């Protein structure tokens, strides 16, 4: 058989224990130290450190436990000292050496399955039982107070100020506190036999001993001076308090003996009632002496499947057989090893009863702690957790938040107990003092740490940590609610401020919903904390949102978009050489970020998120423990189901077979709620109303009978509840805003600005992609141009010339711009800065402006030389970016492109009057005075530009919009200014300087131009008359398909008698074609007035296209009028002498035009008769 411990190790350890000392008959049974007791203690310490700790074994600890070192030697050495003997330096060293051995021997064994070895599995059960015997000897020593002696060892170090303490003094204080922690932490091991009375090592015995030996006073002293006299001992004190207080019912703690007796009597009565109900249920189907034999039956199910069930109770009825079949567990998985370990060492869900004496002592300690030590200790520990100090372990945040929740609940219970015994004045004063005593954990810093702890615990699936965090959050909410109900206005104002902070972050609301949805057998304690948090949070949030109609929350979705903007502001600040401008930009961006992410809170919308099936399943799981729940817990589940079924009107979520069966069982049995339960009537009413709604709903929607077998999606539940599918607004992705470079830069500088913006956002790959596209496009366009040049050279002949060969060469095709990956495709659709660079280098987007997935091309007119030039600009500014003055960056030189405004504003627009004024005055004043000129007047453009600038300036100041009276005054002022300016322009035609009248050179040039105009006009009149003569042949001589075209051509001859009129009409038609954005095709009117007779005859011979037929029809003419010939409207053309007379008349008309310069403006108002323009002179 293999030895448990190495014999040599056992021999060495036993020899050291024997040499340490012992009892003898000559000393009357007192313990006597050996000659080398101090050396033996140091050797035993080395064995523990160098053998067990270094080799990760427990052999030495096992030998010391078997040799009874603690109870037989160490405790006896500490017991023989009196108060005066502590002054002996040698004995002080021996006592300290004993303490250095007691701490590792009583240290709890915490190892998980991955760390456990065969040696650990062999020694751990024995050492756990041995540690229990150590604790019994320490607490119940017959001759001395061991704990008090241990404290006296550390008193010299504790008495010194923190600045005067050495590392040795700090180590001694830690040894004392760790020993107290170990004593409080040792508990009765589960599933192990224990010798002796368990009450001697219970929590009550520990609390009583701590009180008798002044250990509680030591903890109060250290906690109240934390941060002043003590610094690194905070987490050790936290450990001691956690293992003293975990699992203790706070409500019972603050009851007096009478109330506690009534509470225990009620609990006993409830247990007896439950036992009677169990016996009653058992008696109905109890076995008799005639059914002691076993039995097994088989049940035939659908599809000829067979199931077997054993036991004679299944023979009673079919329902019991099926119920036993449902309760049978098939392939039940084993529980994870380590859960028991977790619950036994650091768990806090197991309730711990206390004796009356322990309850009294602990209550006094808790009240003193709340009055003097709560704020200093927990504020100091919170700061250590924030900065992640080395002494803070993974277990300490859990202990911190659990103790915060425990003490907050204790403060609430203390106030409830004190309120009935006080008058109104004393109550108010006590409330003010009480809330100030716990204000250390009601700060914004604590809320931030708590929220981060909840999120990290949920993400890492640390369920016990999350359990502690949820308890803390719940107690903070309940404490704030109690503050809001205080009669003091200061407390109410503080509670309002705290609620605003707690409910401001939408991420906190989302986290609570996620916790409720993701419950999956984490234990009853976790389930209880989860449901309580949801219940309290929903109730308080509903009340607060009703009191504050304009409640704002910070939304998470908008935060993502603004986070990118913050990064841009930071990068721009870094580009400014670290000056203060960059910091101010980032601060402004952060301020805009905070403003833009706020939105109004809608409680109904938030509560609707709890209507999912997973949230309902969590509360159904909680309600399934109805026999173990108290009245408060049953009320919690009842309120949630009532909210789902009746407040939110989504009772369909509860229409599932297992849910209805659970509700019926709770009310009707077997094993239902006791009718004496305070919540039984409420549950009975809820179930009756729910069944009634179920019956009505099934009559209305028969398909619900099938849906009751399954869990329901939100869309399915909405359809079953309301009879129609829930309508959701579909969001279409919008195209990014079009950007442009501010005016005043050349094309090369504009490209440099776009490149600098992309490089500033770390989008080097986008710039490289544009370069690659340009390189390939240059090669392709150069090859095409070379081929086109060769083709043109081959087609050139002496007769045709180079121009005809160039016209015969087809234009080069467009080049499609394609992304190289998925990221680039998204950037081409959504990146406005990339759009700016692509537009500047000649790329063109096809499709509508709002089309996100539009195609990009390089159009045909862009030559290879232009593409090469853009490529060179990108390479230049990529290597040598632009540098701007005044610490500006490239992003300061781009802006959003203004959308073009329509000429005619909509009805009700404030600029209608201005638009009407300009349009009405254009006809009278804005036509170029003095006849046609070489340069078109810019008056209209200047007025429109000024109006657009005014509109932009007014649109940017939405907060200070002028009233109607001020707008009317502005309109009148602008109208008068324009009239004065136009009158000045018109008067300049008639008022001249005397020197201008004697300018012979100007007169000669004027008469030469007029002579040329008369010659051209005569030619056009002759050509028109020839066309009219050809038209007199009749419509039967022309082809049928050309009747419409020739008619339009002849109609133009009647308008050629006045040259300014023709020019004006042509200009107006050109303007209309330009405004439509369609390519211009020559109309018959243009040919009749601008081409020769040969070109006009060739025009009549070609077939018109559909677009031309559509464009050539006059605006006011009908199809019937357009088909009429000119001969039916006008007499036959006169002979040749009449042509000369007509030419003379034209000359006279032109002379009249010289005297009346504004005659062209009047030509706009000539009437149209039968689709033709009729001149007033011809009438």
Short mmCIF file of N, CA and C in Angstrom, two decimals, residues 222-371:
data_model
loop_
_atom_site.label_atom_id
_atom_site.label_comp_id
_atom_site.label_asym_id
_atom_site.label_seq_id
_atom_site.Cartn_x
_atom_site.Cartn_y
_atom_site.Cartn_z
N UNK A 222 -10.49 50.17 12.83
CA UNK A 222 -9.74 50.20 11.58
C UNK A 222 -10.59 50.75 10.45
N UNK A 223 -11.87 50.39 10.40
CA UNK A 223 -12.75 50.83 9.30
C UNK A 223 -13.01 52.33 9.37
N UNK A 224 -13.24 52.85 10.57
CA UNK A 224 -13.58 54.27 10.70
C UNK A 224 -12.41 55.19 10.40
N UNK A 225 -11.18 54.68 10.56
CA UNK A 225 -9.99 55.50 10.28
C UNK A 225 -9.31 55.08 8.98
N UNK A 226 -10.02 54.40 8.10
CA UNK A 226 -9.45 53.98 6.83
C UNK A 226 -9.17 55.21 5.96
N UNK A 227 -7.96 55.24 5.44
CA UNK A 227 -7.52 56.39 4.68
C UNK A 227 -6.73 57.39 5.50
N UNK A 228 -6.87 57.36 6.82
CA UNK A 228 -6.12 58.26 7.70
C UNK A 228 -5.00 57.51 8.41
N UNK A 229 -5.38 56.45 9.14
CA UNK A 229 -4.37 55.66 9.86
C UNK A 229 -4.08 54.33 9.18
N UNK A 230 -4.92 53.90 8.27
CA UNK A 230 -4.74 52.63 7.58
C UNK A 230 -4.99 52.83 6.09
N UNK A 231 -4.28 52.04 5.30
CA UNK A 231 -4.40 52.21 3.85
C UNK A 231 -4.60 50.89 3.12
N UNK A 232 -3.66 49.98 3.25
CA UNK A 232 -3.71 48.71 2.49
C UNK A 232 -4.50 47.62 3.20
N UNK A 233 -5.03 47.90 4.36
CA UNK A 233 -5.77 46.87 5.10
C UNK A 233 -7.25 46.85 4.76
N UNK A 234 -7.68 47.66 3.78
CA UNK A 234 -9.11 47.78 3.50
C UNK A 234 -9.71 46.49 2.96
N UNK A 235 -9.00 45.82 2.04
CA UNK A 235 -9.57 44.61 1.44
C UNK A 235 -9.62 43.46 2.44
N UNK A 236 -8.69 43.43 3.40
CA UNK A 236 -8.72 42.36 4.42
C UNK A 236 -9.91 42.57 5.35
N UNK A 237 -10.17 43.81 5.75
CA UNK A 237 -11.36 44.09 6.57
C UNK A 237 -12.62 43.75 5.78
N UNK A 238 -12.61 44.04 4.49
CA UNK A 238 -13.75 43.68 3.64
C UNK A 238 -13.99 42.18 3.65
N UNK A 239 -12.91 41.41 3.59
CA UNK A 239 -13.02 39.95 3.67
C UNK A 239 -13.65 39.50 4.97
N UNK A 240 -13.21 40.07 6.09
CA UNK A 240 -13.74 39.67 7.40
C UNK A 240 -15.22 39.99 7.49
N UNK A 241 -15.61 41.20 7.07
CA UNK A 241 -17.02 41.58 7.13
C UNK A 241 -17.88 40.71 6.22
N UNK A 242 -17.37 40.36 5.05
CA UNK A 242 -18.15 39.54 4.13
C UNK A 242 -18.47 38.17 4.73
N UNK A 243 -17.48 37.53 5.31
CA UNK A 243 -17.70 36.19 5.86
C UNK A 243 -18.43 36.23 7.20
N UNK A 244 -18.53 37.41 7.82
CA UNK A 244 -19.35 37.52 9.02
C UNK A 244 -20.82 37.76 8.70
N UNK A 245 -21.12 38.47 7.60
CA UNK A 245 -22.47 38.95 7.33
C UNK A 245 -23.18 38.21 6.22
N UNK A 246 -22.50 37.45 5.40
CA UNK A 246 -23.15 36.83 4.24
C UNK A 246 -24.24 35.87 4.69
N UNK A 247 -25.35 35.92 4.00
CA UNK A 247 -26.45 35.00 4.25
C UNK A 247 -27.33 35.35 5.43
N UNK A 248 -27.07 36.43 6.14
CA UNK A 248 -27.87 36.79 7.31
C UNK A 248 -29.05 37.63 6.87
N UNK A 249 -30.25 37.29 7.37
CA UNK A 249 -31.46 38.00 7.02
C UNK A 249 -31.49 39.34 7.76
N UNK A 250 -31.48 40.42 6.97
CA UNK A 250 -31.43 41.74 7.57
C UNK A 250 -32.74 42.08 8.27
N UNK A 251 -33.84 41.62 7.73
CA UNK A 251 -35.13 41.92 8.34
C UNK A 251 -35.24 41.34 9.74
N UNK A 252 -34.78 40.10 9.91
CA UNK A 252 -34.80 39.49 11.24
C UNK A 252 -33.78 40.13 12.17
N UNK A 253 -32.70 40.68 11.61
CA UNK A 253 -31.65 41.25 12.44
C UNK A 253 -32.16 42.45 13.23
N UNK A 254 -33.08 43.22 12.66
CA UNK A 254 -33.55 44.43 13.33
C UNK A 254 -34.92 44.23 13.98
N UNK A 255 -35.25 42.99 14.28
CA UNK A 255 -36.45 42.71 15.07
C UNK A 255 -36.05 42.51 16.54
N UNK A 256 -36.94 42.97 17.40
CA UNK A 256 -36.70 42.70 18.81
C UNK A 256 -37.12 41.28 19.13
N UNK A 257 -36.97 40.89 20.37
CA UNK A 257 -37.24 39.49 20.74
C UNK A 257 -38.71 39.12 20.53
N UNK A 258 -39.59 40.07 20.80
CA UNK A 258 -41.02 39.77 20.62
C UNK A 258 -41.35 39.59 19.15
N UNK A 259 -40.88 40.50 18.33
CA UNK A 259 -41.14 40.39 16.89
C UNK A 259 -40.47 39.16 16.31
N UNK A 260 -39.28 38.86 16.79
CA UNK A 260 -38.59 37.67 16.30
C UNK A 260 -39.32 36.40 16.70
N UNK A 261 -39.90 36.41 17.92
CA UNK A 261 -40.67 35.24 18.32
C UNK A 261 -41.90 35.05 17.47
N UNK A 262 -42.60 36.15 17.15
CA UNK A 262 -43.77 36.05 16.28
C UNK A 262 -43.37 35.57 14.89
N UNK A 263 -42.23 36.07 14.41
CA UNK A 263 -41.75 35.65 13.09
C UNK A 263 -41.45 34.17 13.06
N UNK A 264 -40.78 33.67 14.08
CA UNK A 264 -40.46 32.25 14.13
C UNK A 264 -41.72 31.41 14.27
N UNK A 265 -42.70 31.92 15.04
CA UNK A 265 -43.96 31.18 15.19
C UNK A 265 -44.69 31.08 13.85
N UNK A 266 -44.72 32.17 13.10
CA UNK A 266 -45.38 32.15 11.79
C UNK A 266 -44.66 31.20 10.83
N UNK A 267 -43.33 31.20 10.87
CA UNK A 267 -42.60 30.27 10.02
C UNK A 267 -42.88 28.83 10.39
N UNK A 268 -42.94 28.57 11.68
CA UNK A 268 -43.24 27.20 12.10
C UNK A 268 -44.66 26.81 11.70
N UNK A 269 -45.59 27.74 11.85
CA UNK A 269 -46.97 27.44 11.45
C UNK A 269 -47.05 27.18 9.94
N UNK A 270 -46.30 27.94 9.15
CA UNK A 270 -46.30 27.69 7.72
C UNK A 270 -45.71 26.34 7.36
N UNK A 271 -44.66 25.95 8.04
CA UNK A 271 -44.07 24.63 7.77
C UNK A 271 -45.03 23.51 8.17
N UNK A 272 -45.72 23.67 9.28
CA UNK A 272 -46.69 22.64 9.68
C UNK A 272 -47.85 22.56 8.70
N UNK A 273 -48.30 23.72 8.22
CA UNK A 273 -49.39 23.71 7.24
C UNK A 273 -48.95 23.04 5.95
N UNK A 274 -47.74 23.31 5.53
CA UNK A 274 -47.23 22.67 4.33
C UNK A 274 -47.08 21.17 4.52
N UNK A 275 -46.69 20.78 5.70
CA UNK A 275 -46.56 19.34 5.96
C UNK A 275 -47.93 18.66 5.94
N UNK A 276 -48.93 19.31 6.49
CA UNK A 276 -50.27 18.74 6.48
C UNK A 276 -50.80 18.59 5.05
N UNK A 277 -50.53 19.59 4.22
CA UNK A 277 -50.99 19.49 2.84
C UNK A 277 -50.27 18.36 2.10
N UNK A 278 -49.02 18.17 2.39
CA UNK A 278 -48.29 17.06 1.77
C UNK A 278 -48.87 15.72 2.22
N UNK A 279 -49.16 15.62 3.51
CA UNK A 279 -49.73 14.38 4.01
C UNK A 279 -51.10 14.12 3.42
N UNK A 280 -51.85 15.21 3.25
CA UNK A 280 -53.19 15.05 2.68
C UNK A 280 -53.12 14.56 1.23
N UNK A 281 -52.21 15.10 0.47
CA UNK A 281 -52.02 14.65 -0.91
C UNK A 281 -51.51 13.22 -0.95
N UNK A 282 -50.65 12.90 0.00
CA UNK A 282 -50.10 11.54 0.01
C UNK A 282 -51.14 10.51 0.43
N UNK A 283 -52.04 10.94 1.33
CA UNK A 283 -53.05 9.99 1.82
C UNK A 283 -54.04 9.61 0.73
N UNK A 284 -54.22 10.49 -0.24
CA UNK A 284 -55.16 10.15 -1.31
C UNK A 284 -54.68 8.97 -2.13
N UNK A 285 -53.42 8.84 -2.30
CA UNK A 285 -52.86 7.78 -3.12
C UNK A 285 -51.83 6.97 -2.33
N UNK A 286 -52.03 6.87 -1.02
CA UNK A 286 -51.06 6.16 -0.19
C UNK A 286 -51.12 4.66 -0.47
N UNK A 287 -49.98 3.99 -0.41
CA UNK A 287 -49.99 2.53 -0.64
C UNK A 287 -50.60 1.78 0.55
N UNK A 288 -51.16 0.60 0.28
CA UNK A 288 -51.74 -0.26 1.32
C UNK A 288 -51.00 -1.58 1.33
N UNK A 289 -51.43 -2.42 2.22
CA UNK A 289 -50.75 -3.71 2.31
C UNK A 289 -51.09 -4.62 1.13
N UNK A 290 -52.07 -4.20 0.31
CA UNK A 290 -52.43 -5.01 -0.84
C UNK A 290 -51.70 -4.59 -2.12
N UNK A 291 -51.01 -3.46 -2.10
CA UNK A 291 -50.34 -3.02 -3.32
C UNK A 291 -48.84 -2.82 -3.06
N UNK A 292 -48.25 -3.75 -2.36
CA UNK A 292 -46.82 -3.66 -2.09
C UNK A 292 -45.98 -4.25 -3.21
N UNK A 293 -46.64 -4.79 -4.21
CA UNK A 293 -45.90 -5.38 -5.33
C UNK A 293 -45.69 -4.32 -6.41
N UNK A 294 -44.57 -4.44 -7.09
CA UNK A 294 -44.27 -3.50 -8.16
C UNK A 294 -45.09 -3.77 -9.40
N UNK A 295 -45.18 -2.77 -10.26
CA UNK A 295 -45.92 -2.89 -11.51
C UNK A 295 -45.30 -1.97 -12.54
N UNK A 296 -45.54 -2.30 -13.78
CA UNK A 296 -45.04 -1.50 -14.90
C UNK A 296 -46.07 -1.58 -16.02
N UNK A 297 -46.36 -0.45 -16.61
CA UNK A 297 -47.31 -0.42 -17.71
C UNK A 297 -46.64 0.27 -18.89
N UNK A 298 -47.21 0.06 -20.03
CA UNK A 298 -46.73 0.77 -21.21
C UNK A 298 -47.88 1.59 -21.78
N UNK A 299 -47.51 2.73 -22.32
CA UNK A 299 -48.47 3.69 -22.86
C UNK A 299 -48.20 3.81 -24.35
N UNK A 300 -49.23 3.55 -25.13
CA UNK A 300 -49.12 3.66 -26.58
C UNK A 300 -49.39 5.09 -26.99
N UNK A 301 -48.43 5.67 -27.67
CA UNK A 301 -48.51 7.07 -28.09
C UNK A 301 -48.73 7.14 -29.59
N UNK A 302 -48.63 8.33 -30.13
CA UNK A 302 -48.86 8.51 -31.56
C UNK A 302 -47.74 7.85 -32.35
N UNK A 303 -48.05 7.49 -33.59
CA UNK A 303 -47.13 6.84 -34.52
C UNK A 303 -46.60 5.52 -33.95
N UNK A 304 -47.44 4.82 -33.19
CA UNK A 304 -47.15 3.49 -32.65
C UNK A 304 -45.92 3.46 -31.76
N UNK A 305 -45.63 4.58 -31.11
CA UNK A 305 -44.52 4.61 -30.17
C UNK A 305 -45.02 4.22 -28.78
N UNK A 306 -44.14 3.58 -28.03
CA UNK A 306 -44.53 3.02 -26.74
C UNK A 306 -43.58 3.56 -25.67
N UNK A 307 -44.14 3.97 -24.54
CA UNK A 307 -43.37 4.43 -23.39
C UNK A 307 -43.78 3.62 -22.17
N UNK A 308 -42.85 3.36 -21.30
CA UNK A 308 -43.11 2.55 -20.11
C UNK A 308 -42.97 3.41 -18.87
N UNK A 309 -43.85 3.15 -17.89
CA UNK A 309 -43.85 3.86 -16.61
C UNK A 309 -44.04 2.80 -15.52
N UNK A 310 -43.30 2.94 -14.43
CA UNK A 310 -43.36 1.96 -13.34
C UNK A 310 -43.97 2.58 -12.10
N UNK A 311 -44.53 1.73 -11.22
CA UNK A 311 -45.14 2.17 -9.97
C UNK A 311 -46.62 1.92 -9.96
N UNK A 312 -47.14 1.56 -8.78
CA UNK A 312 -48.57 1.26 -8.70
C UNK A 312 -49.44 2.51 -8.69
N UNK A 313 -48.85 3.66 -8.39
CA UNK A 313 -49.66 4.87 -8.39
C UNK A 313 -50.13 5.25 -9.78
N UNK A 314 -49.51 4.69 -10.81
CA UNK A 314 -49.92 5.02 -12.17
C UNK A 314 -51.20 4.29 -12.56
N UNK A 315 -51.64 3.34 -11.75
CA UNK A 315 -52.85 2.58 -12.08
C UNK A 315 -54.12 3.31 -11.68
N UNK A 316 -53.99 4.44 -10.96
CA UNK A 316 -55.18 5.11 -10.45
C UNK A 316 -55.97 5.77 -11.58
N UNK A 317 -55.30 6.59 -12.38
CA UNK A 317 -56.00 7.26 -13.48
C UNK A 317 -55.00 7.61 -14.56
N UNK A 318 -55.55 8.00 -15.71
CA UNK A 318 -54.70 8.31 -16.85
C UNK A 318 -53.89 9.58 -16.63
N UNK A 319 -54.52 10.57 -15.97
CA UNK A 319 -53.81 11.83 -15.76
C UNK A 319 -52.57 11.63 -14.91
N UNK A 320 -52.67 10.77 -13.89
CA UNK A 320 -51.48 10.54 -13.04
C UNK A 320 -50.40 9.80 -13.81
N UNK A 321 -50.79 8.91 -14.69
CA UNK A 321 -49.80 8.19 -15.49
C UNK A 321 -49.05 9.15 -16.41
N UNK A 322 -49.79 10.02 -17.08
CA UNK A 322 -49.14 10.99 -17.97
C UNK A 322 -48.28 11.97 -17.18
N UNK A 323 -48.74 12.39 -15.99
CA UNK A 323 -47.95 13.31 -15.18
C UNK A 323 -46.64 12.67 -14.74
N UNK A 324 -46.68 11.39 -14.40
CA UNK A 324 -45.43 10.74 -14.02
C UNK A 324 -44.53 10.55 -15.22
N UNK A 325 -45.12 10.34 -16.38
CA UNK A 325 -44.31 10.25 -17.59
C UNK A 325 -43.63 11.59 -17.90
N UNK A 326 -44.35 12.69 -17.68
CA UNK A 326 -43.75 14.00 -17.92
C UNK A 326 -42.66 14.33 -16.91
N UNK A 327 -42.81 13.85 -15.69
CA UNK A 327 -41.83 14.15 -14.65
C UNK A 327 -40.58 13.29 -14.74
N UNK A 328 -40.62 12.29 -15.57
CA UNK A 328 -39.46 11.41 -15.69
C UNK A 328 -38.34 12.14 -16.43
N UNK A 329 -37.13 12.11 -15.87
CA UNK A 329 -35.99 12.80 -16.44
C UNK A 329 -35.21 11.84 -17.32
N UNK A 330 -35.09 12.18 -18.57
CA UNK A 330 -34.36 11.35 -19.52
C UNK A 330 -32.98 11.96 -19.74
N UNK A 331 -31.96 11.14 -19.53
CA UNK A 331 -30.57 11.57 -19.76
C UNK A 331 -30.28 12.89 -19.04
N UNK A 332 -30.58 12.92 -17.77
CA UNK A 332 -30.36 14.11 -16.99
C UNK A 332 -28.86 14.38 -16.85
N UNK A 333 -28.37 15.54 -17.28
CA UNK A 333 -26.93 15.80 -17.19
C UNK A 333 -26.50 16.01 -15.75
N UNK A 334 -25.29 15.64 -15.49
CA UNK A 334 -24.73 15.85 -14.15
C UNK A 334 -24.39 17.31 -13.94
N UNK A 335 -24.52 17.72 -12.70
CA UNK A 335 -24.16 19.09 -12.38
C UNK A 335 -22.66 19.28 -12.44
N UNK A 336 -22.27 20.48 -12.72
CA UNK A 336 -20.85 20.79 -12.83
C UNK A 336 -20.18 20.71 -11.46
N UNK A 337 -19.05 20.07 -11.44
CA UNK A 337 -18.26 20.05 -10.22
C UNK A 337 -17.64 21.42 -10.02
N UNK A 338 -17.68 21.89 -8.82
CA UNK A 338 -17.14 23.21 -8.54
C UNK A 338 -18.20 24.19 -8.11
N UNK A 339 -19.49 23.90 -8.43
CA UNK A 339 -20.55 24.79 -7.97
C UNK A 339 -20.67 24.74 -6.46
N UNK A 340 -20.56 23.51 -5.91
CA UNK A 340 -20.62 23.38 -4.46
C UNK A 340 -19.47 24.10 -3.79
N UNK A 341 -18.29 24.01 -4.41
CA UNK A 341 -17.13 24.71 -3.88
C UNK A 341 -17.35 26.21 -3.90
N UNK A 342 -17.91 26.68 -5.00
CA UNK A 342 -18.15 28.12 -5.13
C UNK A 342 -19.15 28.59 -4.09
N UNK A 343 -20.21 27.82 -3.90
CA UNK A 343 -21.23 28.23 -2.96
C UNK A 343 -20.75 28.14 -1.52
N UNK A 344 -19.88 27.17 -1.21
CA UNK A 344 -19.45 26.98 0.17
C UNK A 344 -18.44 28.03 0.62
N UNK A 345 -17.64 28.56 -0.29
CA UNK A 345 -16.59 29.49 0.10
C UNK A 345 -17.01 30.94 -0.05
N UNK A 346 -17.47 31.32 -1.22
CA UNK A 346 -17.76 32.72 -1.49
C UNK A 346 -19.21 32.98 -1.86
N UNK A 347 -20.05 31.96 -1.74
CA UNK A 347 -21.47 32.17 -2.03
C UNK A 347 -22.15 32.89 -0.90
N UNK A 348 -23.26 33.56 -1.22
CA UNK A 348 -24.00 34.34 -0.22
C UNK A 348 -25.49 34.11 -0.32
N UNK A 349 -25.91 33.12 -1.09
CA UNK A 349 -27.34 32.87 -1.25
C UNK A 349 -27.92 31.96 -0.17
N UNK A 350 -27.05 31.23 0.53
CA UNK A 350 -27.55 30.31 1.55
C UNK A 350 -27.89 31.07 2.82
N UNK A 351 -29.14 31.05 3.29
CA UNK A 351 -29.49 31.78 4.51
C UNK A 351 -28.84 31.15 5.74
N UNK A 352 -28.46 32.01 6.67
CA UNK A 352 -27.78 31.57 7.88
C UNK A 352 -28.56 32.06 9.09
N UNK A 353 -29.06 31.17 9.94
CA UNK A 353 -29.80 31.61 11.14
C UNK A 353 -28.84 32.03 12.25
N UNK A 354 -29.33 32.88 13.13
CA UNK A 354 -28.55 33.36 14.26
C UNK A 354 -29.34 33.15 15.55
N UNK A 355 -28.59 32.97 16.61
CA UNK A 355 -29.21 32.92 17.93
C UNK A 355 -29.57 34.33 18.38
N UNK A 356 -30.35 34.41 19.45
CA UNK A 356 -30.79 35.73 19.92
C UNK A 356 -29.62 36.57 20.40
N UNK A 357 -28.64 35.93 21.09
CA UNK A 357 -27.49 36.69 21.57
C UNK A 357 -26.62 37.18 20.40
N UNK A 358 -26.39 36.31 19.43
CA UNK A 358 -25.61 36.72 18.27
C UNK A 358 -26.35 37.80 17.48
N UNK A 359 -27.68 37.69 17.41
CA UNK A 359 -28.47 38.71 16.71
C UNK A 359 -28.35 40.07 17.41
N UNK A 360 -28.35 40.06 18.71
CA UNK A 360 -28.23 41.30 19.48
C UNK A 360 -26.86 41.94 19.30
N UNK A 361 -25.80 41.12 19.40
CA UNK A 361 -24.44 41.65 19.27
C UNK A 361 -24.18 42.17 17.84
N UNK A 362 -24.64 41.44 16.85
CA UNK A 362 -24.40 41.85 15.47
C UNK A 362 -25.19 43.11 15.13
N UNK A 363 -26.40 43.23 15.65
CA UNK A 363 -27.19 44.43 15.39
C UNK A 363 -26.50 45.67 15.96
N UNK A 364 -25.98 45.56 17.15
CA UNK A 364 -25.26 46.70 17.73
C UNK A 364 -24.03 47.06 16.90
N UNK A 365 -23.32 46.03 16.43
CA UNK A 365 -22.14 46.30 15.61
C UNK A 365 -22.52 46.96 14.28
N UNK A 366 -23.59 46.51 13.66
CA UNK A 366 -24.01 47.06 12.38
C UNK A 366 -24.43 48.52 12.53
N UNK A 367 -25.15 48.84 13.59
CA UNK A 367 -25.56 50.22 13.80
C UNK A 367 -24.35 51.13 14.03
N UNK A 368 -23.40 50.66 14.84
CA UNK A 368 -22.19 51.46 15.04
C UNK A 368 -21.38 51.59 13.74
N UNK A 369 -21.36 50.55 12.95
CA UNK A 369 -20.62 50.61 11.68
C UNK A 369 -21.26 51.60 10.72
N UNK A 370 -22.58 51.60 10.64
CA UNK A 370 -23.26 52.55 9.76
C UNK A 370 -23.04 53.99 10.23
N UNK A 371 -22.97 54.20 11.51
CA UNK A 371 -22.82 55.55 12.03
C UNK A 371 -21.42 56.11 11.86
#
